[in-house]
Coordinates of C-alpha atoms and ligand atoms in Angstrom, one line a residue:
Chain A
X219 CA -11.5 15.1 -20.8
X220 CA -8.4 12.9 -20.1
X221 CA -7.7 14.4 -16.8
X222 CA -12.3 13.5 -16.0
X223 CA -11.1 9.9 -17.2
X224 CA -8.2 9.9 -14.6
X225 CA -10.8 10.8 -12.1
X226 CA -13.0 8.1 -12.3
X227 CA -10.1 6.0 -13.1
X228 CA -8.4 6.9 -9.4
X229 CA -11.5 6.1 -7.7
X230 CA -9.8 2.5 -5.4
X231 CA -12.5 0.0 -6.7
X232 CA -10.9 0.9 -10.6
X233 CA -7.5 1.2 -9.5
X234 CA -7.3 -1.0 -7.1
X235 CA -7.6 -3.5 -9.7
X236 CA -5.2 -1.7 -12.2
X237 CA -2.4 -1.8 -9.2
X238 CA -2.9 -5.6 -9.0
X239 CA -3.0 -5.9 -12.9
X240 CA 0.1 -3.9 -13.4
X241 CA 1.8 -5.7 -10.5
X242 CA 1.5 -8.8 -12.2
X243 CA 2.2 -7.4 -15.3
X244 CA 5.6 -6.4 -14.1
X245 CA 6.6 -9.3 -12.4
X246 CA 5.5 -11.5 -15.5
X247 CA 7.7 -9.5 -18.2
X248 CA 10.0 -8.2 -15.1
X249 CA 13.0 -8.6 -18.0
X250 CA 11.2 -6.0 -20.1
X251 CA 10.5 -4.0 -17.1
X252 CA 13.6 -4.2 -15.7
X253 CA 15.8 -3.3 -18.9
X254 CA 17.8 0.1 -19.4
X255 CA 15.3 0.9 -22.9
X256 CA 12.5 0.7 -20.8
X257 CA 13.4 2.8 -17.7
X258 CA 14.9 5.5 -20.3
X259 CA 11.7 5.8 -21.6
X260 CA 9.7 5.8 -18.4
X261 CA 11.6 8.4 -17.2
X262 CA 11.7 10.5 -20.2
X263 CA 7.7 9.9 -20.2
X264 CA 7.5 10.6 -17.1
X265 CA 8.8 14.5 -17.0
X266 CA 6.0 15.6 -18.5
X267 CA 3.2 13.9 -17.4
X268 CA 4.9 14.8 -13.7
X269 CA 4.6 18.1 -15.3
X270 CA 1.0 18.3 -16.5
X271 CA -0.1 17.3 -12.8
X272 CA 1.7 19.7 -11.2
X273 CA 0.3 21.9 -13.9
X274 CA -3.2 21.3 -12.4
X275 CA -4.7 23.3 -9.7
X276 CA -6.4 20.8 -7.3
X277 CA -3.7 18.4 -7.8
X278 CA -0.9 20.7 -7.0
X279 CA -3.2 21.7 -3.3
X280 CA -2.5 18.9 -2.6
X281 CA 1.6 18.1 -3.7
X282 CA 2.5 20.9 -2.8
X283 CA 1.2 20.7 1.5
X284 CA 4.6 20.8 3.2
X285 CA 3.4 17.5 4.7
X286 CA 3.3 15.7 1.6
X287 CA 6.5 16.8 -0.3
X288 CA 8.4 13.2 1.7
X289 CA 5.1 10.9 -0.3
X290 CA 6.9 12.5 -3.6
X291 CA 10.4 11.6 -2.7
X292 CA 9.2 8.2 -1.5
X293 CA 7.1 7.4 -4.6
X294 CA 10.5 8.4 -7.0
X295 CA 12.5 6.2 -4.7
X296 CA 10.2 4.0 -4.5
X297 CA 10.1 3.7 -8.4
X298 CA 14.1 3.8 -8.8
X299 CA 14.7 0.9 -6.8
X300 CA 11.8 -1.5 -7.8
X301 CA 13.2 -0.9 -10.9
X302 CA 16.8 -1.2 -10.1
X303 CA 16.4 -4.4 -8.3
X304 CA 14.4 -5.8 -11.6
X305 CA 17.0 -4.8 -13.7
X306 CA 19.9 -6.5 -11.6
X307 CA 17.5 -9.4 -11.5
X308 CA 17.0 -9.8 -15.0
X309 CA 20.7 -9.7 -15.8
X310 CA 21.4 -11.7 -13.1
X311 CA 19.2 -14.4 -14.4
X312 CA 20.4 -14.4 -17.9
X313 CA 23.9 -14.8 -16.9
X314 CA 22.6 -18.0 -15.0
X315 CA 20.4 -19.5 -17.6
X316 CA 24.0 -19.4 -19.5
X317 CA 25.3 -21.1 -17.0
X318 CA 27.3 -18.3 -16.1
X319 CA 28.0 -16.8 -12.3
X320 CA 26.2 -14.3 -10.9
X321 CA 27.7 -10.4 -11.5
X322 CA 28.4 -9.8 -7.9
X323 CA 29.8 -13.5 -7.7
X324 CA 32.2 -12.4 -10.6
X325 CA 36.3 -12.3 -9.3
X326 CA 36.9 -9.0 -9.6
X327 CA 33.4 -8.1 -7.6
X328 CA 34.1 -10.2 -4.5
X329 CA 37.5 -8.6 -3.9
X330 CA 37.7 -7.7 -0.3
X331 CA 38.9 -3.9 1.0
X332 CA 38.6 -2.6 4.3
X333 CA 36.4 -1.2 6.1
X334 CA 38.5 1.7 7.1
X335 CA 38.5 4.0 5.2
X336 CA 37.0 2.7 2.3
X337 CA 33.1 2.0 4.2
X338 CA 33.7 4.9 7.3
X339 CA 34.6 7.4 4.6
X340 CA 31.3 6.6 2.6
X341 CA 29.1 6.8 6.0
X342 CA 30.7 10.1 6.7
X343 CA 30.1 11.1 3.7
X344 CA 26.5 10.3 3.3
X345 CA 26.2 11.5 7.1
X346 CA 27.1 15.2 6.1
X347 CA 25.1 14.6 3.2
X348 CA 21.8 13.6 4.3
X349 CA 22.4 16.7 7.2
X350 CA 22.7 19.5 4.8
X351 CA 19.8 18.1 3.1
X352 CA 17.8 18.2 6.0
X353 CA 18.7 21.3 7.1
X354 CA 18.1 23.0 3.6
X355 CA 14.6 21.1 3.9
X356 CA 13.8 22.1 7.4
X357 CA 14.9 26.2 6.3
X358 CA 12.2 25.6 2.7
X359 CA 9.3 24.5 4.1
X360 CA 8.2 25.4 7.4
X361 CA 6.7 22.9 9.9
X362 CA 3.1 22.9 9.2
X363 CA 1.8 23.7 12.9
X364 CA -2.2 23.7 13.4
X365 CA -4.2 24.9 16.4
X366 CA -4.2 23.9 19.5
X367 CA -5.6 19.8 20.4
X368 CA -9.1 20.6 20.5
X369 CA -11.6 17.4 22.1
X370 CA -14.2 18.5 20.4
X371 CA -13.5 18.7 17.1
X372 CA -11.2 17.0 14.4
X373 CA -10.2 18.8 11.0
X374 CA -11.7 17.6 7.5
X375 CA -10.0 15.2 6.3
X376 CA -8.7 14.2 9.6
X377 CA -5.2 12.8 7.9
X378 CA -2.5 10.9 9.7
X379 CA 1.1 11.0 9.0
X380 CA 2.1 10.3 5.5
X381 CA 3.6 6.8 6.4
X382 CA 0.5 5.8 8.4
X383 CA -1.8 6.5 5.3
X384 CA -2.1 2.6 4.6
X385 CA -3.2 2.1 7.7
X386 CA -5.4 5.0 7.7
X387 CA -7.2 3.5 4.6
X388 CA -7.2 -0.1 6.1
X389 CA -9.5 1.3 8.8
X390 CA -11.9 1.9 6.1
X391 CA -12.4 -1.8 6.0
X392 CA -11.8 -3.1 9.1
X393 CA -12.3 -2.8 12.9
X394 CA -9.9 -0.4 14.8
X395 CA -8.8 -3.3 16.6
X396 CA -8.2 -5.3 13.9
X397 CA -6.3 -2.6 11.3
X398 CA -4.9 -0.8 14.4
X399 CA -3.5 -3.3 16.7
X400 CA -3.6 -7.3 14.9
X401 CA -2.7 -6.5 11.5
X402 CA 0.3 -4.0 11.8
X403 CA 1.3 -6.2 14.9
X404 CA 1.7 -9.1 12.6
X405 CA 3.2 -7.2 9.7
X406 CA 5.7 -6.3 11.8
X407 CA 6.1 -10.5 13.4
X408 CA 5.8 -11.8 9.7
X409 CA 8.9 -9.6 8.9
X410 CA 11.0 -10.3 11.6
X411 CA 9.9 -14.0 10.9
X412 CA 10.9 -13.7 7.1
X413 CA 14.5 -15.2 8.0
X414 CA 13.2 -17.7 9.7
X415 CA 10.5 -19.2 7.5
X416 CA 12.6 -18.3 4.1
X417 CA 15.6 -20.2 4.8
X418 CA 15.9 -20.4 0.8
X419 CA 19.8 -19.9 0.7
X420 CA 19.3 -18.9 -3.2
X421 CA 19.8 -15.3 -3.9
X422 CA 21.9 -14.1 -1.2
X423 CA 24.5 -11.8 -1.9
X424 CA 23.0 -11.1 -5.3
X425 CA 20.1 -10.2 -7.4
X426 CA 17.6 -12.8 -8.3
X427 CA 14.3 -13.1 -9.1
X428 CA 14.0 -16.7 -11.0
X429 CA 15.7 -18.5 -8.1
X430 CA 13.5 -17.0 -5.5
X431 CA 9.9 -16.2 -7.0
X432 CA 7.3 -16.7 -4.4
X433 CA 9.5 -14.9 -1.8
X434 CA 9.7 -11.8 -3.7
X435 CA 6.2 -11.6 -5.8
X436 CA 4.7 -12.3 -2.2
X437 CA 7.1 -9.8 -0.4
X438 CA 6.5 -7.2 -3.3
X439 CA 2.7 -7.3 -3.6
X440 CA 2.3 -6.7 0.0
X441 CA 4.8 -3.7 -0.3
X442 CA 3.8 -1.8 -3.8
X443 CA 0.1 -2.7 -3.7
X444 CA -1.4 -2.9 0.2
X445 CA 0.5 -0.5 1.3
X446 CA 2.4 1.9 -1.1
X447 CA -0.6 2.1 -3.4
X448 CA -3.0 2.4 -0.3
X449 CA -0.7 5.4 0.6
X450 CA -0.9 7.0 -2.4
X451 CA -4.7 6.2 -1.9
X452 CA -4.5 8.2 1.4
X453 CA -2.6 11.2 0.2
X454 CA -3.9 12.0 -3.2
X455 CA -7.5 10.4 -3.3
X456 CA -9.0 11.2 0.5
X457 CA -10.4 14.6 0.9
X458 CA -13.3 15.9 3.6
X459 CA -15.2 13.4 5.1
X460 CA -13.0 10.8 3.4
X461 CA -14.9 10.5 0.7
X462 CA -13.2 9.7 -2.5
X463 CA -12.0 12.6 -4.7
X464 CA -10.4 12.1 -8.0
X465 CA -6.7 13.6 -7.9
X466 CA -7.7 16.6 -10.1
X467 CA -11.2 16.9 -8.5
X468 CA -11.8 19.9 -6.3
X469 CA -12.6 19.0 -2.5
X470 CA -15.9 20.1 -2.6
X471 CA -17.5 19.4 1.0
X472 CA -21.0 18.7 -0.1
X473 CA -20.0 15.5 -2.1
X474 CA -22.0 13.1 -1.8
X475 CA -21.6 9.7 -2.3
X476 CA -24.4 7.1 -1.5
X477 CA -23.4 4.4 0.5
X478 CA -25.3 1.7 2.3
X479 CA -22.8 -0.6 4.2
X480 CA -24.7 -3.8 5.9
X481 CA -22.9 -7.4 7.7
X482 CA -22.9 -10.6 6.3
X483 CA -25.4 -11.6 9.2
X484 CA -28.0 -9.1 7.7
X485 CA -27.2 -10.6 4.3
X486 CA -28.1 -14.2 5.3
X487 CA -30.8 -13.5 7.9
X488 CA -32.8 -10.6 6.6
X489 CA -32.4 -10.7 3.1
X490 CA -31.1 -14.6 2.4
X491 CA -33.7 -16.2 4.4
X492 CA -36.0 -14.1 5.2
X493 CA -36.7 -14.4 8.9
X494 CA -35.0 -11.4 10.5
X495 CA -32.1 -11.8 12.9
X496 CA -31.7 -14.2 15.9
X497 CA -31.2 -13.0 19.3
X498 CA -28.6 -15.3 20.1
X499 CA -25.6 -13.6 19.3
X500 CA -23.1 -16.5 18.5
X501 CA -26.2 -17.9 16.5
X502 CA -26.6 -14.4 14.9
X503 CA -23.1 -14.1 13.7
X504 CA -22.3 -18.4 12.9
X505 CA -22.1 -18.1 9.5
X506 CA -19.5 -15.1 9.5
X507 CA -17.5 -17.2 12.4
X508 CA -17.7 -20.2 9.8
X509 CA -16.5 -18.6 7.4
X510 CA -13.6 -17.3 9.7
X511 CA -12.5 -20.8 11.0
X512 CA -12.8 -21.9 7.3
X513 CA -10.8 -19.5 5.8
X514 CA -7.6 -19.4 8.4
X515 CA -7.9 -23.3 9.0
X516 CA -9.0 -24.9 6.0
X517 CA -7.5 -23.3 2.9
X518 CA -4.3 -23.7 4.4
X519 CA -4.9 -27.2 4.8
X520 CA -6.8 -27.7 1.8
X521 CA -3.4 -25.9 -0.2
X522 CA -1.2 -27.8 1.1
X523 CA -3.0 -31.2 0.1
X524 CA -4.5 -30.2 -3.1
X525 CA -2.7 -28.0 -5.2
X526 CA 0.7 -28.6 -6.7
X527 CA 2.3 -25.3 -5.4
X528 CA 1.3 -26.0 -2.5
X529 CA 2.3 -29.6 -1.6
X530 CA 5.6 -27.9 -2.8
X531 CA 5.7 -25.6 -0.5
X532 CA 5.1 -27.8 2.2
X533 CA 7.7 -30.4 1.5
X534 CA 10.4 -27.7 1.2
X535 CA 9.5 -25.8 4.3
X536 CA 8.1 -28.7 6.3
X537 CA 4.8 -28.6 8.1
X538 CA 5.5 -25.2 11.3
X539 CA 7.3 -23.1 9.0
X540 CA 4.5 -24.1 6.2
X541 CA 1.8 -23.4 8.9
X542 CA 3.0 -19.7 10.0
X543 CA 3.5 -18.7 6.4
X544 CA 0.0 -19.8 5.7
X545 CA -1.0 -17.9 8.5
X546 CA 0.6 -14.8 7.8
X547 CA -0.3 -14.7 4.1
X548 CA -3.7 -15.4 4.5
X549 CA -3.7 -12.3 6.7
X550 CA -2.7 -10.5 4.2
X551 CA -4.6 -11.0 1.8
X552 CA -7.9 -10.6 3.9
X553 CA -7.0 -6.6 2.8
X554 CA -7.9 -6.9 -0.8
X555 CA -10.5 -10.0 -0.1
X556 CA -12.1 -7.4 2.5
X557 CA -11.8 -4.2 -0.2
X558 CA -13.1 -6.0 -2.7
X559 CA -16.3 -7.2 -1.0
X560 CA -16.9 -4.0 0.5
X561 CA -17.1 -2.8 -3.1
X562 CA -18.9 -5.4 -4.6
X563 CA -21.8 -5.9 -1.8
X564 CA -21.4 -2.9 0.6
X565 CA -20.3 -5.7 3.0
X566 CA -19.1 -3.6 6.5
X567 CA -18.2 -6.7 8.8
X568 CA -18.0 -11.0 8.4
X569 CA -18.4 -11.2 12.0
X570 CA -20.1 -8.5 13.6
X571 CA -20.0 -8.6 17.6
X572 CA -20.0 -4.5 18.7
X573 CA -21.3 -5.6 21.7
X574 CA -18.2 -8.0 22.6
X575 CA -16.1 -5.2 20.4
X576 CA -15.1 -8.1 18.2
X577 CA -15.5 -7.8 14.3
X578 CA -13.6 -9.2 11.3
Chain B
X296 CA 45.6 -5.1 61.4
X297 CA 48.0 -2.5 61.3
X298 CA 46.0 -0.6 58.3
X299 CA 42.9 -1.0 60.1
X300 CA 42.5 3.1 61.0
X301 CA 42.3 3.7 57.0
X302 CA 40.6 1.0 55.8
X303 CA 36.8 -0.1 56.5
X304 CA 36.4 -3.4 58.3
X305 CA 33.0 -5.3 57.7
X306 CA 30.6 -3.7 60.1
X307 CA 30.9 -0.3 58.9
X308 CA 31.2 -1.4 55.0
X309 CA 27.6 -2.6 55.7
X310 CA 26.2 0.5 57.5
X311 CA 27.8 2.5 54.9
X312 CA 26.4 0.8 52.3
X313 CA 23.4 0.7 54.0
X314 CA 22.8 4.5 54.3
X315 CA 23.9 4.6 50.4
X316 CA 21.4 1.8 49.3
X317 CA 18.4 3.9 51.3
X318 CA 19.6 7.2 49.6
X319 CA 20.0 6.1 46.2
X320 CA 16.3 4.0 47.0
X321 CA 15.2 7.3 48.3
X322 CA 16.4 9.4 45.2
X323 CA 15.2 7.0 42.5
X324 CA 11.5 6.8 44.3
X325 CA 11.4 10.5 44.3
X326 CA 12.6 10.6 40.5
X327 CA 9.9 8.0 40.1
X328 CA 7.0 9.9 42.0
X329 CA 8.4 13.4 39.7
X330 CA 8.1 11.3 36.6
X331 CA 4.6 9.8 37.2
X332 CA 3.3 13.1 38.2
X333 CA 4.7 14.8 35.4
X334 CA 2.7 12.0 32.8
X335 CA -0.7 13.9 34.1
X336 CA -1.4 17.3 32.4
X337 CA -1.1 20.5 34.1
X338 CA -3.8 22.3 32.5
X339 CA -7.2 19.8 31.7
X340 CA -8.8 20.8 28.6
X341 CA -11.1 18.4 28.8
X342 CA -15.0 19.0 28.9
X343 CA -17.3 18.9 32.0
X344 CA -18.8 15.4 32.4
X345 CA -22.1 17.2 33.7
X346 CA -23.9 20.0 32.2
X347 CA -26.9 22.1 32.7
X348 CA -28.4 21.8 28.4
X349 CA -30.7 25.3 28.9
X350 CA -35.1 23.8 29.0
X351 CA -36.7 21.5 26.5
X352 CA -38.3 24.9 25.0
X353 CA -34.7 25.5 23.6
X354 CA -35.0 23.3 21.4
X355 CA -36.4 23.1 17.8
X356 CA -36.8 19.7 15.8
X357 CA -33.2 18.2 14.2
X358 CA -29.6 18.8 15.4
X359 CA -28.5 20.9 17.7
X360 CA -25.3 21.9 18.0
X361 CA -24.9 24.8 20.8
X362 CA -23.1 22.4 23.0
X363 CA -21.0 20.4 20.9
X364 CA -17.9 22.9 21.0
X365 CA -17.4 22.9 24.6
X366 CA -19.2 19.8 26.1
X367 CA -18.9 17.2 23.1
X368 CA -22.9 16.7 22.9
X369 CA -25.7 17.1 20.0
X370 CA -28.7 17.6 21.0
X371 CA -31.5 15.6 19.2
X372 CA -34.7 16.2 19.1
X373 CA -36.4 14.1 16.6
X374 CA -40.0 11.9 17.0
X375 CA -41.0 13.6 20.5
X376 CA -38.3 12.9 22.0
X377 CA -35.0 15.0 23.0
X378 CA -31.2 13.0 23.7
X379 CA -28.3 13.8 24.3
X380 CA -25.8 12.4 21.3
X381 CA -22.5 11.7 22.2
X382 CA -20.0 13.1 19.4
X383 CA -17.4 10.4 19.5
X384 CA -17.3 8.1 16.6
X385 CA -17.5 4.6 17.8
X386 CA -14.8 3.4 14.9
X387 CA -11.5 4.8 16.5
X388 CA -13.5 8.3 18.3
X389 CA -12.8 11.0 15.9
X390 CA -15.3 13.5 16.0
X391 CA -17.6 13.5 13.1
X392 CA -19.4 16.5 11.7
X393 CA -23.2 17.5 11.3
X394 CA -24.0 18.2 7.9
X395 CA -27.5 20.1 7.6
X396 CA -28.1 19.7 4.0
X397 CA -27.4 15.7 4.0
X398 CA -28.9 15.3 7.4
X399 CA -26.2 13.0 8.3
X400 CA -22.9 13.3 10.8
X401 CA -20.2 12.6 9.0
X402 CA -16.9 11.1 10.0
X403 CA -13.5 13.0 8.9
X404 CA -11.0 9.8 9.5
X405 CA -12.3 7.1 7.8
X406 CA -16.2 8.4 6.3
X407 CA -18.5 6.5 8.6
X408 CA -21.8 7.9 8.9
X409 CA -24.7 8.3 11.2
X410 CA -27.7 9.4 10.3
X411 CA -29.6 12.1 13.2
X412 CA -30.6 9.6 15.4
X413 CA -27.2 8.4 15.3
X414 CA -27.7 4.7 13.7
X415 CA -24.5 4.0 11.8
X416 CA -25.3 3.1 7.8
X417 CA -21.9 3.8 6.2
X418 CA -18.2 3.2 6.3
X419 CA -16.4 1.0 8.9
X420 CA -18.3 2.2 12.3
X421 CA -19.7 -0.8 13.9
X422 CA -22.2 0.5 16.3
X423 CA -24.6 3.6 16.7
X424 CA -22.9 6.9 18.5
X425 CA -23.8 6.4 22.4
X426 CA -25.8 8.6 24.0
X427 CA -25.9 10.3 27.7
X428 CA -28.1 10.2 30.5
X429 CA -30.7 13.2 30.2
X430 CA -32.9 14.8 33.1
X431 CA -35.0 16.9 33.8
X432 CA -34.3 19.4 36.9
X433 CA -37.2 20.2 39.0
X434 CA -36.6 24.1 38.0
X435 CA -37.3 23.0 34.6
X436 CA -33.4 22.9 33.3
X437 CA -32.3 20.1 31.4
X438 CA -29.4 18.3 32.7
X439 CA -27.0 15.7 30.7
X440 CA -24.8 13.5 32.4
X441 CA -22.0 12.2 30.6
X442 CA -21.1 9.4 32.9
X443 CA -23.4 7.3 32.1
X444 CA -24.1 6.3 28.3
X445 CA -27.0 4.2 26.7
X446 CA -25.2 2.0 23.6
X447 CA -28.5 0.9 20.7
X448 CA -26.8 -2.4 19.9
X449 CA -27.6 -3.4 23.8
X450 CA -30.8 -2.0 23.5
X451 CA -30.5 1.3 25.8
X452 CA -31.8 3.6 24.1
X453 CA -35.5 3.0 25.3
X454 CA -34.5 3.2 28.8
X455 CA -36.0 6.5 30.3
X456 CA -32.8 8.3 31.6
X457 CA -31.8 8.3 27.7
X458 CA -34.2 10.6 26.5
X459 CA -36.3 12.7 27.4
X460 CA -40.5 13.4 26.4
X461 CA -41.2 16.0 24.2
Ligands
FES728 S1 -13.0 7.2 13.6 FE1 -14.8 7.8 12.6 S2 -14.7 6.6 10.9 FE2 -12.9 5.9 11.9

């Protein structure tokens, strides 16, 4: 019963939703979030739920795949440290409503030592450390070694590398061009450029989250929800064919799952108007190009002059800096636009150009 | 002047340096030419680009998959006429799979789908599986050519190397 309602509740147009819900959740009470009473309690929760997955058939196929025991360590870290980080923020920001200092700005905490031994000795340390732990890992579980490369034929679920699962499940929406090469091209520019476009001197050297909001709910949504969550999507929701199964459903090949995807320009043309689609191509796909220009050069634009955040923003950063951030958030967030129409209307592609191999 | 027997003066400094500047050239091209050659496989798994596909009689109606294992083709022989589908999805070419009872192919990486005649309707593909030249031999054997490949979206598919009449 419970574990059927889990099923359905996996399924990415449900949880999708849930991930953003509970993201904002946490950021909005992050003081209740981030106190010891409530990580106790999550992790004495949390031991035996872990334990009633593992308990269940399917679900443990899948944990237990040599492949995917570094997605468990990563989702505990992962957990640990968001909520670390909350709860040094939280305290952090209560000493500063008092008017207080920071903890790590406290006497005692910025007394200097050097870094031999006192640093060297820890990076030994954790050097030997992290060694034995790889070598007792690499002796558990053995390398999971397939077949030979074989050109003609691909295993079901074909399944990337744990850590390129995001990406795997962005393809689902986009153009291999677009998920494979522009998007993790520019999540890789947009963090290089974070110290150049924050230059928010607030929060450096301690824990903050009031002093430096927008940096860190921005930072943290496209982190924990585009691409841990789409990870976990990957790993425990993906099984033959990619279809969606439910993390206690069994893969059963023959699932079938109706699906009809069709681009804007057959929306507008064929069903909108009426009058089947032009041959011109640029004419074909205007309204999806539109659309394009008018999301990455207007709402920028349009924030900056019209909404109170935004004019905010603006004055601090100043119009470049203001432009590229723009620029790189709106990216982002054509992800979950993208997932979310593909849901709603079984929209496949904005602009759709195969025979250029351009589409959004 | 007196050290001159031990010491180099300018003229031979240059040939010397010379001969080493052509040996070290000389070494580092050959490295080069070892490194290029050792970037091409030794061994090519790859399939034949042309193939002889058995005669049209071979063939009953729907999906065949006799040559899909070593050449990378369906055969599809649907409305009278017999092509040669290519099994590379046009998303990011992984290599979907025929399944009878849906009578769809059926992409592993990220779910697109095509249905037999290869028109994409699902998931993120954005353009019909491509499809290979097809002739018929005058000894009656049916020959695909892999070379050349007919795409829908730039309306190929009706020209007559793409199928053949059956
Ligand atoms: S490669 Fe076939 S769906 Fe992406």
């Amino acid at each position: 019963m419970l574990k059927a309602l889990i099923n359905q509740l996996a399924d990415p147009i449900i949880s999708f939703p849930i991930a953003t819900l509970a993201f904002w959740w946490m950021i909005k009470y992050y003081r209740f979030f981030g106190s010891k009473k409530f990580g106790m309690w999550a992790l004495i929760v949390s031991i035996p739920v872990v334990a009633w997955f593992f308990a269940d058939p399917n679900f443990y196929l899948i944990i237990k795949t040599p492949d995917n025991v570094p997605i468990g360590i990563l989702l505990i870290l992962v957990c640990f440290f968001t909520w670390f980080s909350l709860h040094k923020a939280a305290v952090n920001d209560e000493r500063i409503e008092q008017g207080l200092v920071p903890i790590e700005a406290l006497p005692e905490n910025r007394e200097k030592v050097w870094s031999w031994p006192n640093l060297v000795y820890t990076e030994l340390f954790a050097i030997i450390a992290c060694t034995a732990f790889l070598v007792i890992w690499a002796i558990i579980f053995k390398a999971p070694l397939e077949e030979p490369a074989n050109p003609t034929w691909a295993p079901n679920p074909a399944k990337a590398p744990w850590y390129f699962l995001g990406l795997q499940e962005m393809l689902v929406y986009f153009d291999p061009w677009m998920a494979g090469v522009v998007l993790p091209g520019l999540v890789v520019a947009g963090l290089i450029a974070i110290p150049y476009i924050d230059t928010n001197p607030k929060g450096n050297g301690y824990f903050t989250f009031m002093e430096r909001k927008w940096a860190i709910i921005s930072f943290l949504y496209g982190w924990l929800v585009l691409w841990v969550y789409l990870i976990i999507v990957g790993v425990f929701f993906r099984g033959p064919n990619w279809t969606f199964y439910g993390p206690f459903e069994y893969w059963d090949l023959h699932k079938v799952v109706a699906e009809y995807n069709i681009n804007l320009s057959e929306f507008i043309w064929i069903k909108g108007l009426g009058i089947g689609m032009p041959k011109n191509l640029i004419l074909r796909e205007i309204f999806g190009i539109l659309l394009t220009f008018a999301y990455v050069g207007i709402i920028p634009v349009w924030v900056a002059k019209a909404t109170k955040i935004g004019r905010k923003f603006y004055e601090d950063m100043g119009s470049i800096r203001y432009y590229i951030f723009m620029f790189l958030f709106i990216t982002m967030m054509s992800l979950p636009i993208k997932m979310v129409l593909r849901w709603l209307f079984s929209l496949k592609y904005i602009v759709a150009l195969p025979e250029w191999e351009l589409n959004l | 002047m007196s050290d001159s027997k031990n010491s180099l003066n300018r003229r031979e400094f240059f040939s010397y340096l010379t001969v080493g500047w052509v040996m070290f050239s000389a070494a580092l091209a050959g490295l080069g030419s070892l490194a290029f050659r050792f970037s091409y496989p030794n061994v090519n798994f790859d399939p034949e680009m042309e193939f002889l596909a058995g005669t049209p009689g071979d063939y009953a109606a729907g999906v065949d998959e006799r040559y899909k294992n070593a050449f990378g083709v369906w055969m599809v022989k649907a409305e009278g006429r017999l092509v040669a589908l290519s099994n590379i999805c046009t998303h990011l070419g992984c290599i979907p799979t025929w399944l009878p009872s849906e009578l769809k192919f059926k992409c592993p990486c990220h779910g697109s789908g095509y249905y037999m005649s290869g028109v994409n309707f699902e998931g993120p593909a954005p353009r019909p599986l491509e499809r290979y030249r097809i002739s018929l031999q005058p000894d009656g054997k049916i020959k695909v050519d892999k070379t050349k490949v007919f795409r829908a979206e730039k309306g190929e598919w009706d020209n007559p190397d793409a199928f053949l009449t059956v």
